[in-house]
Amino acid sequence: MNLPSIPWRAKPLLWAAALACLLSNGVQASTCIIAGRMDAAGWAPQFQTVRLLDSVGRILPVRNKSDLTQVRAVELTEAALLSVCDGNKALTRGDGVASKGPVPAAKPGRFNVAGLGFPKLQTGGELVELDISVPADQVVMMTR
């Protein structure tokens, strides 16, 4: 069967529509946020609007990558863009992406962390990706 190709401009809208459909049916979407960037020297930088918390809810000081295994929750002080979890795969370049349409974001608040990923950057270092579950009432659409 030959399926029609989807124009690159429509893909973010399709992802947002699929997420909205899941959320409207009461399903919690497990998706990722980026907490910052890590390189050989440590955080470079950690986003100030993302607070990493340990198992008792205290802010977790992170000096190196192994400290991140203690992250159990995250507190967002500003809305954070939601993305599909890439795990440890290398990121691809977004050349040609010009869409500035609405994208899903998590509202400020506290969320449990289900997993951790480190997608490699082409210029060195890696992102710190947190897999979180976001209830439907905590998702907003924002333009990036």
Tab-separated table of N, CA and C in Angstrom:
chain	number	residue	atom	x	y	z
A	1	MET	N	0.846	-1.163	0.000
A	1	MET	CA	0.000	0.000	0.000
A	1	MET	C	0.896	1.232	0.000
A	2	ASN	N	0.589	2.197	-0.838
A	2	ASN	CA	1.333	3.450	-0.902
A	2	ASN	C	0.612	4.506	-0.078
A	3	LEU	N	1.273	4.990	0.959
A	3	LEU	CA	0.709	6.044	1.786
A	3	LEU	C	1.236	7.384	1.302
A	4	PRO	N	0.415	8.415	1.349
A	4	PRO	CA	0.897	9.728	0.917
A	4	PRO	C	1.942	10.245	1.910
A	5	SER	N	2.918	10.979	1.374
A	5	SER	CA	3.907	11.571	2.270
A	5	SER	C	3.289	12.779	2.955
A	6	ILE	N	3.755	13.038	4.158
A	6	ILE	CA	3.223	14.145	4.942
A	6	ILE	C	4.187	15.317	4.812
A	7	PRO	N	3.681	16.476	4.400
A	7	PRO	CA	4.566	17.643	4.285
A	7	PRO	C	5.203	17.952	5.645
A	8	TRP	N	6.469	18.370	5.635
A	8	TRP	CA	7.191	18.625	6.882
A	8	TRP	C	6.504	19.671	7.738
A	9	ARG	N	5.784	20.595	7.117
A	9	ARG	CA	5.109	21.637	7.890
A	9	ARG	C	3.946	21.095	8.692
A	10	ALA	N	3.361	19.979	8.254
A	10	ALA	CA	2.201	19.412	8.937
A	10	ALA	C	2.583	18.483	10.077
A	11	LYS	N	3.803	17.985	10.118
A	11	LYS	CA	4.196	16.996	11.129
A	11	LYS	C	4.053	17.504	12.562
A	12	PRO	N	4.484	18.733	12.900
A	12	PRO	CA	4.277	19.186	14.289
A	12	PRO	C	2.803	19.265	14.660
A	13	LEU	N	1.984	19.646	13.694
A	13	LEU	CA	0.550	19.735	13.961
A	13	LEU	C	-0.053	18.353	14.185
A	14	LEU	N	0.411	17.360	13.432
A	14	LEU	CA	-0.079	16.000	13.620
A	14	LEU	C	0.315	15.465	14.987
A	15	TRP	N	1.551	15.738	15.404
A	15	TRP	CA	2.005	15.289	16.716
A	15	TRP	C	1.165	15.948	17.800
A	16	ALA	N	0.922	17.238	17.666
A	16	ALA	CA	0.130	17.972	18.656
A	16	ALA	C	-1.310	17.453	18.684
A	17	ALA	N	-1.855	17.135	17.513
A	17	ALA	CA	-3.215	16.599	17.454
A	17	ALA	C	-3.295	15.228	18.114
A	18	ALA	N	-2.293	14.382	17.887
A	18	ALA	CA	-2.275	13.052	18.508
A	18	ALA	C	-2.173	13.176	20.021
A	19	LEU	N	-1.318	14.079	20.512
A	19	LEU	CA	-1.184	14.294	21.945
A	19	LEU	C	-2.499	14.819	22.519
A	20	ALA	N	-3.119	15.763	21.845
A	20	ALA	CA	-4.386	16.319	22.315
A	20	ALA	C	-5.470	15.247	22.373
A	21	CYS	N	-5.482	14.346	21.387
A	21	CYS	CA	-6.454	13.256	21.375
A	21	CYS	C	-6.250	12.335	22.574
A	22	LEU	N	-5.008	11.956	22.847
A	22	LEU	CA	-4.719	11.105	24.001
A	22	LEU	C	-5.122	11.788	25.300
A	23	LEU	N	-4.762	13.048	25.419
A	23	LEU	CA	-5.041	13.769	26.648
A	23	LEU	C	-6.526	13.993	26.853
A	24	SER	N	-7.274	14.224	25.778
A	24	SER	CA	-8.714	14.444	25.915
A	24	SER	C	-9.440	13.177	26.336
A	25	ASN	N	-8.825	12.028	26.107
A	25	ASN	CA	-9.415	10.759	26.526
A	25	ASN	C	-8.956	10.349	27.915
A	26	GLY	N	-8.297	11.244	28.644
A	26	GLY	CA	-7.889	10.975	30.005
A	26	GLY	C	-6.599	10.187	30.132
A	27	VAL	N	-5.892	9.983	29.045
A	27	VAL	CA	-4.635	9.242	29.079
A	27	VAL	C	-3.516	10.204	29.439
A	28	GLN	N	-2.639	9.794	30.353
A	28	GLN	CA	-1.487	10.620	30.651
A	28	GLN	C	-0.414	10.345	29.612
A	29	ALA	N	0.109	11.392	29.022
A	29	ALA	CA	1.136	11.233	28.002
A	29	ALA	C	2.497	11.157	28.673
A	30	SER	N	3.262	10.127	28.367
A	30	SER	CA	4.630	10.042	28.854
A	30	SER	C	5.509	10.634	27.770
A	31	THR	N	6.125	11.729	28.086
A	31	THR	CA	6.902	12.469	27.112
A	31	THR	C	8.090	13.098	27.814
A	32	CYS	N	8.920	13.801	27.086
A	32	CYS	CA	10.168	14.318	27.659
A	32	CYS	C	10.253	15.832	27.643
A	33	ILE	N	11.060	16.325	28.562
A	33	ILE	CA	11.491	17.723	28.570
A	33	ILE	C	13.018	17.706	28.610
A	34	ILE	N	13.612	18.789	28.197
A	34	ILE	CA	15.064	18.925	28.253
A	34	ILE	C	15.404	19.739	29.505
A	35	ALA	N	16.281	19.179	30.357
A	35	ALA	CA	16.669	19.852	31.595
A	35	ALA	C	17.921	20.694	31.417
A	36	GLY	N	18.675	20.438	30.361
A	36	GLY	CA	19.901	21.183	30.127
A	36	GLY	C	20.840	20.396	29.243
A	37	ARG	N	22.104	20.772	29.293
A	37	ARG	CA	23.128	20.136	28.467
A	37	ARG	C	24.282	19.727	29.375
A	38	MET	N	24.841	18.581	29.091
A	38	MET	CA	25.948	18.051	29.884
A	38	MET	C	27.137	17.856	28.956
A	39	ASP	N	28.326	18.244	29.435
A	39	ASP	CA	29.551	17.932	28.701
A	39	ASP	C	30.568	17.391	29.708
A	40	ALA	N	31.793	17.212	29.295
A	40	ALA	CA	32.808	16.616	30.164
A	40	ALA	C	33.002	17.412	31.454
A	41	ALA	N	32.764	18.714	31.415
A	41	ALA	CA	32.955	19.558	32.597
A	41	ALA	C	31.734	19.571	33.517
A	42	GLY	N	30.626	19.003	33.099
A	42	GLY	CA	29.401	19.017	33.903
A	42	GLY	C	28.295	19.754	33.186
A	43	TRP	N	27.415	20.391	33.947
A	43	TRP	CA	26.313	21.152	33.364
A	43	TRP	C	26.858	22.280	32.504
A	44	ALA	N	26.212	22.458	31.348
A	44	ALA	CA	26.710	23.492	30.444
A	44	ALA	C	25.597	24.088	29.594
A	45	PRO	N	24.571	24.673	30.093
A	45	PRO	CA	24.133	24.874	31.468
A	45	PRO	C	22.927	23.999	31.794
A	46	GLN	N	22.562	23.968	33.064
A	46	GLN	CA	21.274	23.412	33.467
A	46	GLN	C	20.283	24.563	33.333
A	47	PHE	N	19.096	24.292	32.798
A	47	PHE	CA	18.103	25.351	32.673
A	47	PHE	C	17.651	25.782	34.066
A	48	GLN	N	17.646	27.066	34.323
A	48	GLN	CA	17.285	27.599	35.640
A	48	GLN	C	15.812	27.386	35.968
A	49	THR	N	14.971	27.171	34.965
A	49	THR	CA	13.539	26.983	35.195
A	49	THR	C	13.185	25.526	35.473
A	50	VAL	N	14.191	24.643	35.483
A	50	VAL	CA	13.991	23.220	35.734
A	50	VAL	C	14.768	22.852	36.994
A	51	ARG	N	14.038	22.505	38.050
A	51	ARG	CA	14.683	22.117	39.312
A	51	ARG	C	14.601	20.603	39.466
A	52	LEU	N	15.754	19.970	39.607
A	52	LEU	CA	15.815	18.522	39.770
A	52	LEU	C	15.672	18.184	41.246
A	53	LEU	N	14.806	17.193	41.545
A	53	LEU	CA	14.509	16.838	42.927
A	53	LEU	C	14.854	15.385	43.207
A	54	ASP	N	15.265	15.108	44.450
A	54	ASP	CA	15.572	13.733	44.840
A	54	ASP	C	14.313	13.036	45.340
A	55	SER	N	14.470	11.864	45.951
A	55	SER	CA	13.317	11.050	46.359
A	55	SER	C	12.478	11.671	47.473
A	56	VAL	N	13.030	12.616	48.228
A	56	VAL	CA	12.253	13.268	49.287
A	56	VAL	C	11.839	14.694	48.913
A	57	GLY	N	12.084	15.095	47.669
A	57	GLY	CA	11.637	16.393	47.179
A	57	GLY	C	12.607	17.537	47.376
A	58	ARG	N	13.837	17.243	47.790
A	58	ARG	CA	14.849	18.293	47.936
A	58	ARG	C	15.519	18.560	46.594
A	59	ILE	N	15.950	19.815	46.389
A	59	ILE	CA	16.690	20.154	45.170
A	59	ILE	C	17.993	19.371	45.181
A	60	LEU	N	18.262	18.718	44.064
A	60	LEU	CA	19.409	17.829	43.942
A	60	LEU	C	20.575	18.563	43.291
A	61	PRO	N	21.686	18.735	44.002
A	61	PRO	CA	22.853	19.342	43.360
A	61	PRO	C	23.489	18.317	42.416
A	62	VAL	N	23.730	18.717	41.195
A	62	VAL	CA	24.313	17.808	40.205
A	62	VAL	C	25.682	18.334	39.816
A	63	ARG	N	26.682	17.516	40.057
A	63	ARG	CA	28.052	17.877	39.692
A	63	ARG	C	28.523	17.092	38.475
A	64	ASN	N	27.966	15.888	38.305
A	64	ASN	CA	28.366	15.058	37.176
A	64	ASN	C	27.192	14.194	36.729
A	65	LYS	N	27.395	13.466	35.665
A	65	LYS	CA	26.331	12.674	35.052
A	65	LYS	C	25.765	11.615	36.001
A	66	SER	N	26.615	11.006	36.818
A	66	SER	CA	26.129	9.955	37.716
A	66	SER	C	25.173	10.501	38.779
A	67	ASP	N	25.289	11.782	39.143
A	67	ASP	CA	24.353	12.388	40.102
A	67	ASP	C	22.926	12.390	39.562
A	68	LEU	N	22.776	12.399	38.251
A	68	LEU	CA	21.451	12.470	37.643
A	68	LEU	C	20.625	11.207	37.883
A	69	THR	N	21.262	10.094	38.235
A	69	THR	CA	20.511	8.859	38.508
A	69	THR	C	19.651	8.986	39.756
A	70	GLN	N	19.883	10.010	40.578
A	70	GLN	CA	19.110	10.224	41.802
A	70	GLN	C	17.868	11.090	41.576
A	71	VAL	N	17.681	11.607	40.369
A	71	VAL	CA	16.529	12.463	40.076
A	71	VAL	C	15.254	11.624	40.084
A	72	ARG	N	14.289	12.030	40.900
A	72	ARG	CA	13.007	11.325	40.989
A	72	ARG	C	11.826	12.198	40.581
A	73	ALA	N	12.037	13.522	40.606
A	73	ALA	CA	10.974	14.457	40.234
A	73	ALA	C	11.619	15.717	39.688
A	74	VAL	N	10.798	16.519	39.049
A	74	VAL	CA	11.262	17.785	38.493
A	74	VAL	C	10.209	18.837	38.815
A	75	GLU	N	10.681	20.032	39.142
A	75	GLU	CA	9.786	21.153	39.367
A	75	GLU	C	10.072	22.195	38.296
A	76	LEU	N	9.034	22.577	37.559
A	76	LEU	CA	9.165	23.575	36.501
A	76	LEU	C	8.654	24.907	37.021
A	77	THR	N	9.458	25.951	36.911
A	77	THR	CA	9.024	27.274	37.338
A	77	THR	C	8.424	28.064	36.180
A	78	GLU	N	8.631	27.580	34.951
A	78	GLU	CA	8.018	28.142	33.745
A	78	GLU	C	7.585	26.977	32.869
A	79	ALA	N	6.705	27.234	31.914
A	79	ALA	CA	6.280	26.185	30.991
A	79	ALA	C	7.494	25.624	30.250
A	80	ALA	N	7.499	24.306	30.034
A	80	ALA	CA	8.608	23.637	29.340
A	80	ALA	C	8.060	22.869	28.141
A	81	LEU	N	8.713	23.033	26.996
A	81	LEU	CA	8.283	22.340	25.786
A	81	LEU	C	8.353	20.837	25.976
A	82	LEU	N	7.344	20.136	25.497
A	82	LEU	CA	7.312	18.681	25.536
A	82	LEU	C	7.803	18.141	24.207
A	83	SER	N	8.504	17.026	24.248
A	83	SER	CA	9.003	16.428	23.022
A	83	SER	C	8.933	14.918	23.124
A	84	VAL	N	9.115	14.269	21.990
A	84	VAL	CA	9.187	12.820	21.960
A	84	VAL	C	10.541	12.422	22.542
A	85	CYS	N	10.551	11.428	23.399
A	85	CYS	CA	11.807	10.994	24.018
A	85	CYS	C	12.711	10.357	22.973
A	86	ASP	N	13.956	10.840	22.887
A	86	ASP	CA	14.936	10.307	21.938
A	86	ASP	C	15.900	9.335	22.589
A	87	GLY	N	15.850	9.213	23.910
A	87	GLY	CA	16.758	8.304	24.596
A	87	GLY	C	18.201	8.683	24.388
A	88	ASN	N	19.014	7.713	24.010
A	88	ASN	CA	20.437	7.976	23.824
A	88	ASN	C	20.814	8.089	22.356
A	89	LYS	N	19.818	8.209	21.465
A	89	LYS	CA	20.120	8.356	20.041
A	89	LYS	C	20.731	9.727	19.775
A	90	ALA	N	21.588	9.782	18.789
A	90	ALA	CA	22.152	11.065	18.375
A	90	ALA	C	21.056	11.913	17.736
A	91	LEU	N	21.084	13.196	17.991
A	91	LEU	CA	20.100	14.105	17.405
A	91	LEU	C	20.443	14.385	15.959
A	92	THR	N	19.410	14.561	15.145
A	92	THR	CA	19.620	14.922	13.745
A	92	THR	C	19.418	16.415	13.598
A	93	ARG	N	20.022	16.974	12.582
A	93	ARG	CA	19.885	18.402	12.333
A	93	ARG	C	18.468	18.707	11.893
A	94	GLY	N	17.975	19.867	12.272
A	94	GLY	CA	16.644	20.302	11.912
A	94	GLY	C	16.657	21.247	10.731
A	95	ASP	N	17.601	21.081	9.809
A	95	ASP	CA	17.684	21.974	8.655
A	95	ASP	C	16.359	21.995	7.910
A	96	GLY	N	15.941	23.168	7.534
A	96	GLY	CA	14.727	23.314	6.750
A	96	GLY	C	13.468	23.440	7.597
A	97	VAL	N	13.553	23.261	8.890
A	97	VAL	CA	12.378	23.377	9.745
A	97	VAL	C	12.147	24.851	10.021
A	98	ALA	N	11.032	25.347	9.539
A	98	ALA	CA	10.743	26.765	9.712
A	98	ALA	C	9.424	26.998	10.435
A	99	SER	N	8.750	25.921	10.848
A	99	SER	CA	7.462	26.051	11.500
A	99	SER	C	7.598	26.709	12.865
A	100	LYS	N	6.784	27.687	13.117
A	100	LYS	CA	6.752	28.341	14.420
A	100	LYS	C	5.342	28.239	14.989
A	101	GLY	N	4.684	27.139	14.700
A	101	GLY	CA	3.320	26.943	15.157
A	101	GLY	C	3.245	26.524	16.612
A	102	PRO	N	2.021	26.351	17.108
A	102	PRO	CA	1.851	25.955	18.504
A	102	PRO	C	2.364	24.540	18.753
A	103	VAL	N	2.997	24.370	19.906
A	103	VAL	CA	3.530	23.072	20.318
A	103	VAL	C	3.107	22.823	21.764
A	104	PRO	N	3.015	21.541	22.168
A	104	PRO	CA	2.604	21.252	23.544
A	104	PRO	C	3.718	21.565	24.541
A	105	ALA	N	3.315	22.041	25.718
A	105	ALA	CA	4.248	22.360	26.799
A	105	ALA	C	3.602	21.974	28.127
A	106	ALA	N	4.435	21.636	29.092
A	106	ALA	CA	3.963	21.351	30.448
A	106	ALA	C	3.882	22.665	31.218
A	107	LYS	N	2.787	22.852	31.936
A	107	LYS	CA	2.636	24.035	32.781
A	107	LYS	C	3.633	23.962	33.935
A	108	PRO	N	3.920	25.106	34.558
A	108	PRO	CA	4.757	25.064	35.754
A	108	PRO	C	4.132	24.145	36.805
A	109	GLY	N	4.977	23.412	37.506
A	109	GLY	CA	4.505	22.483	38.528
A	109	GLY	C	5.523	21.399	38.782
A	110	ARG	N	5.118	20.379	39.536
A	110	ARG	CA	6.005	19.274	39.910
A	110	ARG	C	5.531	18.005	39.209
A	111	PHE	N	6.492	17.267	38.621
A	111	PHE	CA	6.191	16.050	37.874
A	111	PHE	C	7.174	14.948	38.256
A	112	ASN	N	6.687	13.714	38.288
A	112	ASN	CA	7.553	12.569	38.545
A	112	ASN	C	8.388	12.268	37.314
A	113	VAL	N	9.618	11.851	37.538
A	113	VAL	CA	10.526	11.480	36.446
A	113	VAL	C	10.541	9.962	36.340
A	114	ALA	N	10.188	9.452	35.152
A	114	ALA	CA	10.149	8.005	34.925
A	114	ALA	C	11.435	7.486	34.296
A	115	GLY	N	12.182	8.349	33.647
A	115	GLY	CA	13.400	7.902	32.978
A	115	GLY	C	14.293	9.062	32.617
A	116	LEU	N	15.452	8.700	32.128
A	116	LEU	CA	16.490	9.669	31.828
A	116	LEU	C	17.169	9.268	30.525
A	117	GLY	N	17.431	10.232	29.657
A	117	GLY	CA	18.134	9.960	28.407
A	117	GLY	C	19.193	11.002	28.159
A	118	PHE	N	20.149	10.649	27.300
A	118	PHE	CA	21.256	11.549	26.988
A	118	PHE	C	21.513	11.572	25.487
A	119	PRO	N	20.619	12.201	24.698
A	119	PRO	CA	20.879	12.297	23.261
A	119	PRO	C	22.152	13.094	22.996
A	120	LYS	N	22.991	12.553	22.127
A	120	LYS	CA	24.275	13.185	21.801
A	120	LYS	C	24.057	14.378	20.879
A	121	LEU	N	24.803	15.449	21.121
A	121	LEU	CA	24.783	16.629	20.264
A	121	LEU	C	25.895	16.522	19.235
A	122	GLN	N	25.681	17.094	18.059
A	122	GLN	CA	26.692	17.042	17.008
A	122	GLN	C	27.925	17.859	17.350
A	123	THR	N	27.770	18.883	18.178
A	123	THR	CA	28.888	19.764	18.505
A	123	THR	C	29.589	19.363	19.797
A	124	GLY	N	29.271	18.213	20.330
A	124	GLY	CA	29.875	17.755	21.578
A	124	GLY	C	28.914	17.888	22.739
A	125	GLY	N	29.087	17.033	23.697
A	125	GLY	CA	28.189	17.035	24.842
A	125	GLY	C	26.906	16.293	24.523
A	126	GLU	N	25.970	16.371	25.432
A	126	GLU	CA	24.686	15.700	25.256
A	126	GLU	C	23.613	16.439	26.043
A	127	LEU	N	22.371	16.266	25.602
A	127	LEU	CA	21.254	16.853	26.320
A	127	LEU	C	20.894	15.954	27.491
A	128	VAL	N	20.286	16.532	28.512
A	128	VAL	CA	19.745	15.769	29.625
A	128	VAL	C	18.233	15.781	29.431
A	129	GLU	N	17.702	14.608	29.109
A	129	GLU	CA	16.301	14.450	28.741
A	129	GLU	C	15.585	13.710	29.873
A	130	LEU	N	14.502	14.298	30.395
A	130	LEU	CA	13.744	13.700	31.478
A	130	LEU	C	12.401	13.205	30.954
A	131	ASP	N	12.117	11.937	31.162
A	131	ASP	CA	10.844	11.338	30.775
A	131	ASP	C	9.858	11.565	31.916
A	132	ILE	N	8.825	12.359	31.660
A	132	ILE	CA	7.842	12.686	32.695
A	132	ILE	C	6.440	12.341	32.212
A	133	SER	N	5.538	12.115	33.151
A	133	SER	CA	4.124	11.913	32.841
A	133	SER	C	3.401	13.214	33.155
A	134	VAL	N	2.703	13.730	32.156
A	134	VAL	CA	2.033	15.022	32.297
A	134	VAL	C	0.523	14.818	32.206
A	135	PRO	N	-0.227	15.095	33.291
A	135	PRO	CA	-1.682	14.993	33.228
A	135	PRO	C	-2.256	15.975	32.204
A	136	ALA	N	-3.391	15.630	31.641
A	136	ALA	CA	-4.014	16.440	30.593
A	136	ALA	C	-4.223	17.891	31.015
A	137	ASP	N	-4.583	18.112	32.270
A	137	ASP	CA	-4.846	19.484	32.701
A	137	ASP	C	-3.577	20.303	32.926
A	138	GLN	N	-2.409	19.687	32.749
A	138	GLN	CA	-1.136	20.386	32.910
A	138	GLN	C	-0.441	20.657	31.572
A	139	VAL	N	-1.143	20.393	30.458
A	139	VAL	CA	-0.577	20.642	29.115
A	139	VAL	C	-1.208	21.889	28.533
A	140	VAL	N	-0.357	22.759	27.994
A	140	VAL	CA	-0.810	23.956	27.284
A	140	VAL	C	-0.152	23.960	25.918
A	141	MET	N	-0.694	24.720	25.003
A	141	MET	CA	-0.075	24.896	23.693
A	141	MET	C	0.589	26.267	23.698
A	142	MET	N	1.835	26.311	23.220
A	142	MET	CA	2.525	27.597	23.152
A	142	MET	C	3.297	27.685	21.850
A	143	THR	N	3.551	28.887	21.397
A	143	THR	CA	4.329	29.101	20.183
A	143	THR	C	5.774	29.280	20.584
A	144	ARG	N	6.651	28.515	19.913
A	144	ARG	CA	8.084	28.623	20.250
A	144	ARG	C	8.780	29.593	19.360
